[in-house]
């Protein structure tokens, strides 16, 4: 009976995590802004007893997150770096989950074709998966140390937007020449991966769309 009860509980937690990720992806860009994604991540983390920290533009500037801040330049919505932490054991491997959180991706100055652009509200699916995964790991009480890092922003064209040919300095200290502003994922993930390394993760998994 205990085996069956445990299996049902595990299945329910995994099913609820899958649905939570899908619900996030289904939201439209005008409601699920970077700030709102951070708010929902915090609420999900609180329910799962996962620690959550949210870094805003000032903190990102101090960290030298030029990739994330560069992509965010074209939007009126300010970016966020969401950091979720679960300590299910002391010592041993430390898993890092990094999820792309572009809450709407127009392509920026290198704008996408209008056809099917509405689907770009889902360019934060990697973020949704990482948030749901760490919450499921915590609810299952798995003996793991996990840190999830979510760079959240919009990628839009405007007078202040990133331009092809611009050069950014990422959190790692490396410089990046931007050729196509629709390659924004690698810019924000570079900073998130560098931040995860600062948290001394031993294994890294990153997810985009």
Coordinates of N, CA and C in Angstrom, one line a residue:
X1 N 0.8 -1.2 0.0 CA 0.0 0.0 0.0 C 0.9 1.3 0.0
X2 N 1.9 1.3 0.8 CA 2.8 2.4 0.9 C 3.5 2.7 -0.5
X3 N 3.9 1.6 -1.2 CA 4.5 1.8 -2.5 C 3.5 2.4 -3.5
X4 N 2.2 2.0 -3.4 CA 1.2 2.6 -4.3 C 0.9 4.1 -3.9
X5 N 0.9 4.3 -2.6 CA 0.6 5.7 -2.1 C 1.7 6.6 -2.6
X6 N 3.0 6.2 -2.4 CA 4.1 7.0 -2.8 C 4.1 7.2 -4.3
X7 N 3.8 6.2 -5.1 CA 3.8 6.3 -6.6 C 2.7 7.3 -7.0
X8 N 1.5 7.3 -6.3 CA 0.4 8.2 -6.6 C 0.9 9.7 -6.3
X9 N 1.5 9.8 -5.1 CA 2.0 11.2 -4.7 C 3.0 11.7 -5.7
X10 N 4.0 10.8 -6.1 CA 5.0 11.3 -7.1 C 4.4 11.7 -8.4
X11 N 3.4 10.8 -8.9 CA 2.8 11.2 -10.1 C 2.0 12.5 -10.1
X12 N 1.4 12.7 -8.9 CA 0.6 13.9 -8.8 C 1.5 15.1 -8.8
X13 N 2.6 15.1 -8.1 CA 3.6 16.2 -8.0 C 4.1 16.5 -9.4
X14 N 4.5 15.4 -10.1 CA 5.1 15.6 -11.5 C 4.0 16.2 -12.5
X15 N 2.8 15.7 -12.3 CA 1.7 16.2 -13.2 C 1.4 17.6 -12.9
X16 N 1.4 18.0 -11.6 CA 1.1 19.4 -11.3 C 2.2 20.3 -11.7
X17 N 3.5 19.8 -11.7 CA 4.6 20.6 -12.1 C 4.5 20.8 -13.6
X18 N 4.2 19.8 -14.4 CA 4.0 19.9 -15.8 C 2.9 20.9 -16.2
X19 N 1.8 20.8 -15.5 CA 0.7 21.8 -15.7 C 1.1 23.2 -15.4
X20 N 1.8 23.4 -14.3 CA 2.3 24.7 -13.9 C 3.1 25.3 -14.9
X21 N 4.1 24.5 -15.5 CA 4.9 25.1 -16.6 C 4.1 25.4 -17.8
X22 N 3.1 24.6 -18.1 CA 2.3 24.9 -19.3 C 1.4 26.1 -19.1
X23 N 0.9 26.3 -17.9 CA 0.1 27.5 -17.6 C 1.0 28.7 -17.7
X24 N 2.2 28.7 -17.3 CA 3.1 29.9 -17.5 C 3.3 30.2 -19.0
X25 N 3.6 29.1 -19.8 CA 3.8 29.3 -21.2 C 2.6 29.8 -21.9
X26 N 1.4 29.4 -21.4 CA 0.1 29.8 -22.1 C -0.2 31.3 -21.9
X27 N 0.4 32.0 -20.9 CA 0.1 33.4 -20.7 C 0.5 34.2 -21.8
X28 N -0.2 35.3 -22.0 CA 0.2 36.3 -23.1 C 1.2 37.3 -22.6
X29 N 1.9 37.9 -23.6 CA 3.0 38.8 -23.2 C 2.6 40.0 -22.4
X30 N 1.4 40.5 -22.6 CA 1.0 41.7 -21.9 C 0.7 41.4 -20.4
X31 N 0.5 40.2 -20.0 CA 0.2 39.8 -18.6 C 1.4 39.2 -18.0
X32 N 2.1 38.4 -18.7 CA 3.3 37.7 -18.1 C 4.6 38.5 -18.5
X33 N 4.8 39.6 -17.8 CA 6.0 40.5 -18.0 C 7.1 39.8 -17.2
X34 N 8.3 40.3 -17.4 CA 9.4 39.8 -16.5 C 9.1 40.0 -15.0
X35 N 8.5 41.1 -14.6 CA 8.2 41.3 -13.2 C 7.1 40.3 -12.8
X36 N 6.1 40.0 -13.6 CA 5.1 39.1 -13.2 C 5.6 37.7 -13.2
X37 N 6.5 37.3 -14.1 CA 7.1 36.0 -14.1 C 7.8 35.8 -12.7
X38 N 8.6 36.9 -12.3 CA 9.3 36.8 -11.0 C 8.3 36.6 -9.9
X39 N 7.2 37.4 -9.9 CA 6.2 37.2 -8.9 C 5.6 35.8 -8.8
X40 N 5.3 35.3 -9.9 CA 4.7 33.9 -9.9 C 5.8 32.9 -9.5
X41 N 7.0 33.1 -9.9 CA 8.1 32.2 -9.5 C 8.2 32.2 -8.0
X42 N 8.1 33.4 -7.4 CA 8.2 33.5 -5.9 C 7.1 32.8 -5.2
X43 N 5.9 32.9 -5.8 CA 4.7 32.3 -5.2 C 4.8 30.8 -5.3
X44 N 5.3 30.2 -6.4 CA 5.5 28.8 -6.6 C 6.6 28.3 -5.7
X45 N 7.6 29.1 -5.5 CA 8.7 28.7 -4.6 C 8.3 28.7 -3.2
X46 N 7.5 29.7 -2.8 CA 7.0 29.7 -1.4 C 6.2 28.5 -1.1
X47 N 5.3 28.1 -2.0 CA 4.5 26.9 -1.8 C 5.3 25.6 -1.7
X48 N 6.4 25.6 -2.4 CA 7.3 24.4 -2.4 C 8.4 24.4 -1.4
X49 N 8.5 25.5 -0.6 CA 9.5 25.8 0.4 C 10.9 25.8 -0.3
X50 N 10.9 26.6 -1.4 CA 12.2 26.8 -2.1 C 12.5 28.3 -1.9
X51 N 13.8 28.6 -1.6 CA 14.2 30.0 -1.5 C 14.2 30.7 -2.8
X52 N 13.8 32.0 -2.8 CA 13.7 32.8 -4.0 C 14.3 34.2 -3.8
X53 N 15.2 34.6 -4.7 CA 15.7 35.9 -4.7 C 15.5 36.5 -6.1
X54 N 15.1 37.7 -6.2 CA 14.9 38.4 -7.5 C 15.8 39.6 -7.6
X55 N 16.6 39.6 -8.6 CA 17.6 40.7 -8.9 C 17.0 41.6 -10.0
X56 N 17.0 42.9 -9.7 CA 16.6 43.9 -10.6 C 17.7 44.6 -11.4
X57 N 17.4 45.6 -12.2 CA 18.4 46.3 -13.0 C 19.6 46.8 -12.3
X58 N 19.5 47.4 -11.1 CA 20.6 47.9 -10.4 C 21.6 46.8 -10.0
X59 N 21.0 45.7 -9.4 CA 21.8 44.6 -9.0 C 22.5 44.0 -10.2
X60 N 21.8 43.9 -11.3 CA 22.3 43.3 -12.5 C 23.5 44.2 -13.1
X61 N 23.3 45.5 -12.9 CA 24.4 46.4 -13.4 C 25.6 46.2 -12.5
X62 N 25.5 46.0 -11.2 CA 26.6 45.8 -10.3 C 27.3 44.5 -10.7
X63 N 26.5 43.5 -11.1 CA 27.1 42.2 -11.5 C 27.7 42.2 -12.9
X64 N 27.5 43.2 -13.6 CA 28.0 43.3 -15.0 C 27.3 42.4 -16.0
X65 N 26.0 42.3 -15.8 CA 25.2 41.4 -16.6 C 24.8 42.2 -17.9
X66 N 25.8 42.4 -18.7 CA 25.6 43.2 -20.0 C 24.8 42.5 -21.0
X67 N 24.8 41.2 -21.0 CA 23.9 40.5 -22.0 C 22.4 40.7 -21.7
X68 N 22.0 40.4 -20.5 CA 20.6 40.6 -20.1 C 20.2 42.0 -20.2
X69 N 21.0 42.9 -19.7 CA 20.6 44.3 -19.7 C 20.6 44.9 -21.1
X70 N 21.5 44.3 -22.0 CA 21.5 44.8 -23.4 C 20.2 44.4 -24.1
X71 N 19.8 43.2 -23.9 CA 18.5 42.7 -24.6 C 17.4 43.5 -24.1
X72 N 17.4 43.8 -22.8 CA 16.2 44.5 -22.2 C 16.1 46.0 -22.6
X73 N 17.1 46.5 -23.2 CA 17.2 47.9 -23.5 C 16.0 48.4 -24.4
X74 N 15.5 47.5 -25.2 CA 14.4 47.9 -26.2 C 13.0 47.9 -25.6
X75 N 12.9 47.5 -24.3 CA 11.6 47.3 -23.7 C 11.4 48.3 -22.5
X76 N 10.1 48.7 -22.3 CA 9.8 49.5 -21.2 C 9.7 48.7 -19.9
X77 N 9.7 47.3 -20.1 CA 9.6 46.4 -18.9 C 11.1 46.1 -18.5
X78 N 11.3 46.3 -17.2 CA 12.7 46.1 -16.7 C 13.0 44.6 -16.6
X79 N 14.2 44.2 -16.7 CA 14.5 42.7 -16.6 C 14.6 42.3 -15.2
X80 N 14.6 41.0 -15.0 CA 14.8 40.4 -13.7 C 15.7 39.1 -13.9
X81 N 16.5 38.9 -12.8 CA 17.2 37.6 -12.7 C 16.6 36.9 -11.5
X82 N 15.9 35.8 -11.7 CA 15.2 35.0 -10.7 C 16.1 33.9 -10.3
X83 N 16.4 33.8 -9.0 CA 17.3 32.7 -8.4 C 16.5 31.9 -7.4
X84 N 16.4 30.6 -7.7 CA 15.6 29.7 -6.8 C 16.6 28.7 -6.2
X85 N 16.5 28.4 -4.9 CA 17.5 27.5 -4.3 C 16.8 26.5 -3.4
X86 N 17.2 25.2 -3.6 CA 16.7 24.1 -2.8 C 17.9 23.4 -2.3
X87 N 18.0 23.2 -1.0 CA 19.1 22.5 -0.3 C 18.6 21.2 0.3
X88 N 18.5 20.2 -0.6 CA 18.0 18.9 -0.1 C 19.1 18.0 0.5
X89 N 20.3 18.4 0.5 CA 21.4 17.7 1.1 C 22.6 18.6 1.3
X90 N 23.5 18.2 2.2 CA 24.7 19.0 2.4 C 25.9 18.3 1.6
X91 N 26.6 19.1 0.9 CA 27.8 18.5 0.2 C 27.3 17.8 -1.1
X92 N 28.3 17.2 -1.8 CA 28.0 16.5 -3.0 C 27.7 17.4 -4.1
X93 N 27.2 16.8 -5.2 CA 26.9 17.6 -6.4 C 25.9 18.7 -6.2
X94 N 26.1 19.8 -7.0 CA 25.2 20.9 -6.9 C 24.7 21.2 -8.3
X95 N 23.4 20.9 -8.6 CA 22.8 21.0 -9.9 C 22.4 22.4 -10.2
X96 N 22.8 22.9 -11.3 CA 22.3 24.2 -11.8 C 21.3 24.1 -12.9
X97 N 20.2 24.7 -12.8 CA 19.2 24.7 -13.9 C 19.1 26.2 -14.4
X98 N 19.2 26.4 -15.7 CA 19.1 27.7 -16.2 C 18.1 27.7 -17.3
X99 N 17.1 28.6 -17.2 CA 16.0 28.6 -18.2 C 15.8 30.0 -18.8
X100 N 15.7 30.0 -20.1 CA 15.5 31.2 -20.9 C 14.1 31.8 -20.6
X101 N 14.1 33.1 -20.2 CA 12.8 33.7 -19.8 C 12.5 34.9 -20.6
X102 N 12.5 34.8 -22.0 CA 12.1 36.0 -22.8 C 10.5 35.9 -22.9
X103 N 9.9 36.8 -22.2 CA 8.4 36.8 -22.0 C 7.7 37.2 -23.3
X104 N 8.4 37.9 -24.2 CA 8.0 38.1 -25.6 C 9.2 38.4 -26.4
X105 N 9.3 37.7 -27.5 CA 10.4 37.9 -28.4 C 10.0 38.3 -29.8
X106 N 10.1 39.6 -30.1 CA 9.8 40.1 -31.4 C 11.0 40.0 -32.4
X107 N 12.2 39.7 -31.8 CA 13.4 39.6 -32.6 C 14.2 40.9 -32.4
X108 N 13.6 41.9 -31.8 CA 14.3 43.2 -31.6 C 14.4 43.9 -33.0
X109 N 15.5 44.7 -33.2 CA 15.8 45.4 -34.4 C 15.8 44.4 -35.6
X110 N 16.3 43.2 -35.4 CA 16.3 42.2 -36.4 C 14.9 41.5 -36.3
X111 N 13.9 42.2 -36.6 CA 12.5 41.8 -36.3 C 12.1 40.5 -37.0
X112 N 11.3 39.7 -36.4 CA 10.8 38.5 -37.0 C 9.7 38.8 -38.0
X113 N 9.4 37.9 -38.9 CA 8.2 38.0 -39.7 C 6.9 38.1 -38.8
X114 N 5.9 38.9 -39.3 CA 4.7 39.0 -38.5 C 3.9 37.7 -38.4
X115 N 4.0 36.8 -39.4 CA 3.3 35.6 -39.3 C 3.8 34.7 -38.2
X116 N 2.9 34.3 -37.3 CA 3.1 33.4 -36.2 C 3.9 34.1 -35.0
X117 N 4.1 35.4 -35.1 CA 4.9 36.1 -34.1 C 4.2 36.0 -32.7
X118 N 2.8 35.8 -32.7 CA 2.1 35.7 -31.5 C 2.6 34.5 -30.6
X119 N 3.2 33.5 -31.3 CA 3.7 32.3 -30.5 C 4.9 32.7 -29.7
X120 N 5.5 33.8 -29.9 CA 6.7 34.2 -29.2 C 6.5 34.6 -27.8
X121 N 5.2 34.6 -27.4 CA 4.9 34.7 -25.9 C 5.5 33.5 -25.2
X122 N 5.7 32.4 -25.9 CA 6.2 31.2 -25.3 C 7.7 31.1 -25.3
X123 N 8.4 32.2 -25.5 CA 9.9 32.1 -25.5 C 10.5 32.1 -24.1
X124 N 9.6 31.9 -23.1 CA 10.0 31.7 -21.8 C 9.8 30.3 -21.3
X125 N 9.6 29.4 -22.2 CA 9.3 28.0 -21.9 C 10.4 27.3 -21.1
X126 N 11.7 27.7 -21.4 CA 12.8 27.2 -20.6 C 12.7 27.6 -19.2
X127 N 12.4 28.9 -19.0 CA 12.2 29.4 -17.6 C 11.1 28.7 -16.9
X128 N 10.0 28.5 -17.5 CA 8.8 27.8 -16.9 C 9.2 26.4 -16.5
X129 N 10.0 25.7 -17.4 CA 10.4 24.3 -17.1 C 11.4 24.3 -15.9
X130 N 12.3 25.2 -15.8 CA 13.3 25.3 -14.7 C 12.6 25.6 -13.4
X131 N 11.6 26.5 -13.4 CA 10.9 26.9 -12.2 C 10.1 25.7 -11.7
X132 N 9.3 25.1 -12.6 CA 8.5 23.9 -12.2 C 9.4 22.8 -11.7
X133 N 10.5 22.6 -12.4 CA 11.4 21.4 -12.0 C 11.9 21.6 -10.6
X134 N 12.5 22.7 -10.2 CA 13.0 22.9 -8.9 C 11.9 22.8 -7.8
X135 N 10.8 23.3 -8.2 CA 9.7 23.1 -7.2 C 9.2 21.7 -7.0
X136 N 9.2 20.9 -8.1 CA 8.9 19.5 -8.0 C 9.9 18.7 -7.3
X137 N 11.2 19.1 -7.5 CA 12.3 18.4 -6.8 C 12.1 18.6 -5.3
X138 N 11.8 19.9 -4.9 CA 11.6 20.2 -3.5 C 10.4 19.5 -2.9
X139 N 9.3 19.4 -3.6 CA 8.1 18.8 -3.1 C 8.3 17.3 -3.0
X140 N 9.2 16.7 -3.8 CA 9.5 15.3 -3.7 C 10.6 15.0 -2.6
X141 N 11.1 16.0 -2.0 CA 12.1 15.9 -1.0 C 13.3 15.1 -1.5
X142 N 13.7 15.3 -2.7 CA 14.9 14.6 -3.3 C 16.2 15.1 -2.6
X143 N 17.1 14.2 -2.4 CA 18.4 14.5 -1.7 C 19.4 15.2 -2.7
X144 N 19.0 16.4 -3.1 CA 19.8 17.1 -4.1 C 20.0 18.6 -3.6
X145 N 21.1 19.2 -4.1 CA 21.2 20.6 -4.0 C 21.0 21.2 -5.4
X146 N 20.1 22.1 -5.5 CA 19.7 22.6 -6.8 C 19.6 24.2 -6.8
X147 N 20.1 24.8 -7.7 CA 19.9 26.3 -7.9 C 19.4 26.5 -9.3
X148 N 18.3 27.2 -9.5 CA 17.7 27.5 -10.8 C 17.9 29.0 -11.0
X149 N 18.4 29.4 -12.2 CA 18.6 30.8 -12.5 C 17.9 31.1 -13.8
X150 N 17.0 32.1 -13.7 CA 16.1 32.5 -14.7 C 16.3 33.9 -15.2
X151 N 16.9 34.2 -16.3 CA 17.0 35.6 -16.8 C 15.7 35.9 -17.6
X152 N 15.0 37.0 -17.1 CA 13.7 37.3 -17.6 C 13.7 38.7 -18.3
X153 N 13.3 38.8 -19.5 CA 13.2 40.1 -20.2 C 12.3 40.0 -21.4
X154 N 12.0 41.1 -22.0 CA 11.4 41.1 -23.3 C 12.5 41.5 -24.3
X155 N 12.2 41.1 -25.6 CA 13.1 41.5 -26.7 C 12.3 42.3 -27.7
X156 N 12.4 43.6 -27.7 CA 11.6 44.5 -28.5 C 12.4 45.5 -29.3
X157 N 11.9 46.0 -30.4 CA 12.6 47.1 -31.1 C 12.1 48.5 -30.5
X158 N 13.0 49.4 -30.4 CA 12.7 50.8 -30.0 C 13.9 51.6 -30.3
X159 N 13.8 52.9 -29.9 CA 14.9 53.8 -30.1 C 16.1 53.5 -29.2
X160 N 15.9 52.8 -28.2 CA 17.0 52.4 -27.2 C 17.4 51.0 -27.4
X161 N 16.8 50.2 -28.3 CA 17.1 48.8 -28.5 C 18.5 48.5 -28.9
X162 N 18.9 47.3 -28.6 CA 20.2 46.8 -29.0 C 20.2 46.8 -30.5
X163 N 21.4 47.1 -31.1 CA 21.5 47.2 -32.6 C 22.5 46.1 -33.1
X164 N 22.3 45.6 -34.3 CA 23.4 44.8 -34.9 C 24.7 45.6 -35.0
X165 N 25.8 44.9 -34.5 CA 27.1 45.6 -34.5 C 27.5 46.1 -33.1
X166 N 26.5 46.2 -32.2 CA 26.8 46.6 -30.8 C 27.7 45.5 -30.2
X167 N 28.5 46.0 -29.2 CA 29.3 45.1 -28.5 C 29.0 45.2 -27.0
X168 N 28.7 44.1 -26.4 CA 28.3 44.0 -25.0 C 29.4 43.3 -24.2
X169 N 29.5 43.6 -22.9 CA 30.3 42.8 -22.0 C 29.5 42.0 -21.0
X170 N 29.6 40.7 -21.1 CA 28.8 39.8 -20.3 C 29.3 39.7 -18.9
X171 N 28.6 39.0 -18.0 CA 28.9 38.9 -16.6 C 30.3 38.2 -16.5
X172 N 30.6 37.3 -17.4 CA 31.8 36.5 -17.3 C 33.1 37.4 -17.6
X173 N 32.8 38.6 -18.2 CA 33.9 39.5 -18.6 C 34.2 39.5 -20.0
X174 N 33.7 38.5 -20.7 CA 33.9 38.4 -22.2 C 33.0 39.4 -22.9
X175 N 33.5 39.9 -24.1 CA 32.8 40.8 -24.9 C 32.1 40.0 -26.0
X176 N 30.9 40.5 -26.4 CA 30.1 39.8 -27.4 C 29.7 40.8 -28.5
X177 N 30.0 40.5 -29.7 CA 29.5 41.4 -30.8 C 28.2 40.8 -31.3
X178 N 27.2 41.7 -31.3 CA 25.8 41.3 -31.7 C 25.7 41.5 -33.2
X179 N 25.4 40.4 -33.9 CA 25.2 40.4 -35.3 C 23.7 40.4 -35.7
X180 N 23.0 39.7 -34.9 CA 21.5 39.6 -35.1 C 20.9 39.7 -33.8
X181 N 20.0 40.7 -33.6 CA 19.4 40.9 -32.2 C 18.4 39.8 -31.9
X182 N 18.0 39.0 -32.9 CA 17.1 37.8 -32.6 C 17.9 36.6 -32.1
X183 N 19.1 36.8 -31.8 CA 19.9 35.8 -31.1 C 20.1 36.2 -29.7
X184 N 19.0 36.7 -29.1 CA 19.0 37.2 -27.8 C 19.2 36.1 -26.7
X185 N 18.8 34.9 -27.0 CA 18.8 33.9 -26.0 C 20.2 33.6 -25.5
X186 N 21.2 33.5 -26.4 CA 22.5 33.3 -26.0 C 23.1 34.4 -25.1
X187 N 22.6 35.6 -25.3 CA 23.1 36.8 -24.5 C 22.6 36.7 -23.1
X188 N 21.3 36.4 -22.9 CA 20.8 36.3 -21.5 C 21.2 35.1 -20.8
X189 N 21.3 34.0 -21.6 CA 21.8 32.7 -21.0 C 23.3 32.8 -20.6
X190 N 24.1 33.5 -21.3 CA 25.5 33.6 -21.0 C 25.6 34.2 -19.6
X191 N 24.8 35.3 -19.3 CA 24.9 35.9 -18.0 C 24.3 35.0 -16.9
X192 N 23.2 34.2 -17.2 CA 22.6 33.3 -16.2 C 23.6 32.2 -15.9
X193 N 24.3 31.7 -16.9 CA 25.2 30.6 -16.7 C 26.4 31.1 -15.9
X194 N 26.8 32.3 -16.2 CA 27.9 32.9 -15.4 C 27.5 33.0 -13.9
X195 N 26.3 33.5 -13.7 CA 25.8 33.6 -12.3 C 25.7 32.3 -11.6
X196 N 25.2 31.3 -12.3 CA 25.1 29.9 -11.7 C 26.5 29.4 -11.3
X197 N 27.5 29.7 -12.1 CA 28.9 29.4 -11.8 C 29.3 30.1 -10.5
X198 N 28.9 31.4 -10.4 CA 29.2 32.1 -9.1 C 28.6 31.4 -7.9
X199 N 27.5 30.7 -8.1 CA 26.9 30.0 -7.0 C 27.5 28.6 -6.8
X200 N 28.6 28.3 -7.5 CA 29.4 27.1 -7.4 C 28.6 25.8 -7.7
X201 N 27.8 25.9 -8.7 CA 27.2 24.6 -9.2 C 28.3 23.7 -9.8
X202 N 28.0 22.4 -9.7 CA 29.0 21.5 -10.3 C 28.5 20.9 -11.6
X203 N 27.2 21.0 -11.8 CA 26.6 20.5 -13.1 C 25.6 21.5 -13.5
X204 N 25.5 21.7 -14.9 CA 24.7 22.7 -15.4 C 23.8 22.2 -16.5
X205 N 22.5 22.5 -16.5 CA 21.6 22.2 -17.6 C 20.9 23.5 -17.9
X206 N 20.9 23.9 -19.2 CA 20.2 25.1 -19.6 C 19.1 24.7 -20.6
X207 N 18.0 25.4 -20.6 CA 16.9 25.1 -21.4 C 16.4 26.4 -22.1
X208 N 16.2 26.3 -23.4 CA 15.6 27.5 -24.1 C 14.3 27.1 -24.6
X209 N 13.9 27.3 -25.8 CA 12.6 27.1 -26.3 C 12.6 26.1 -27.4

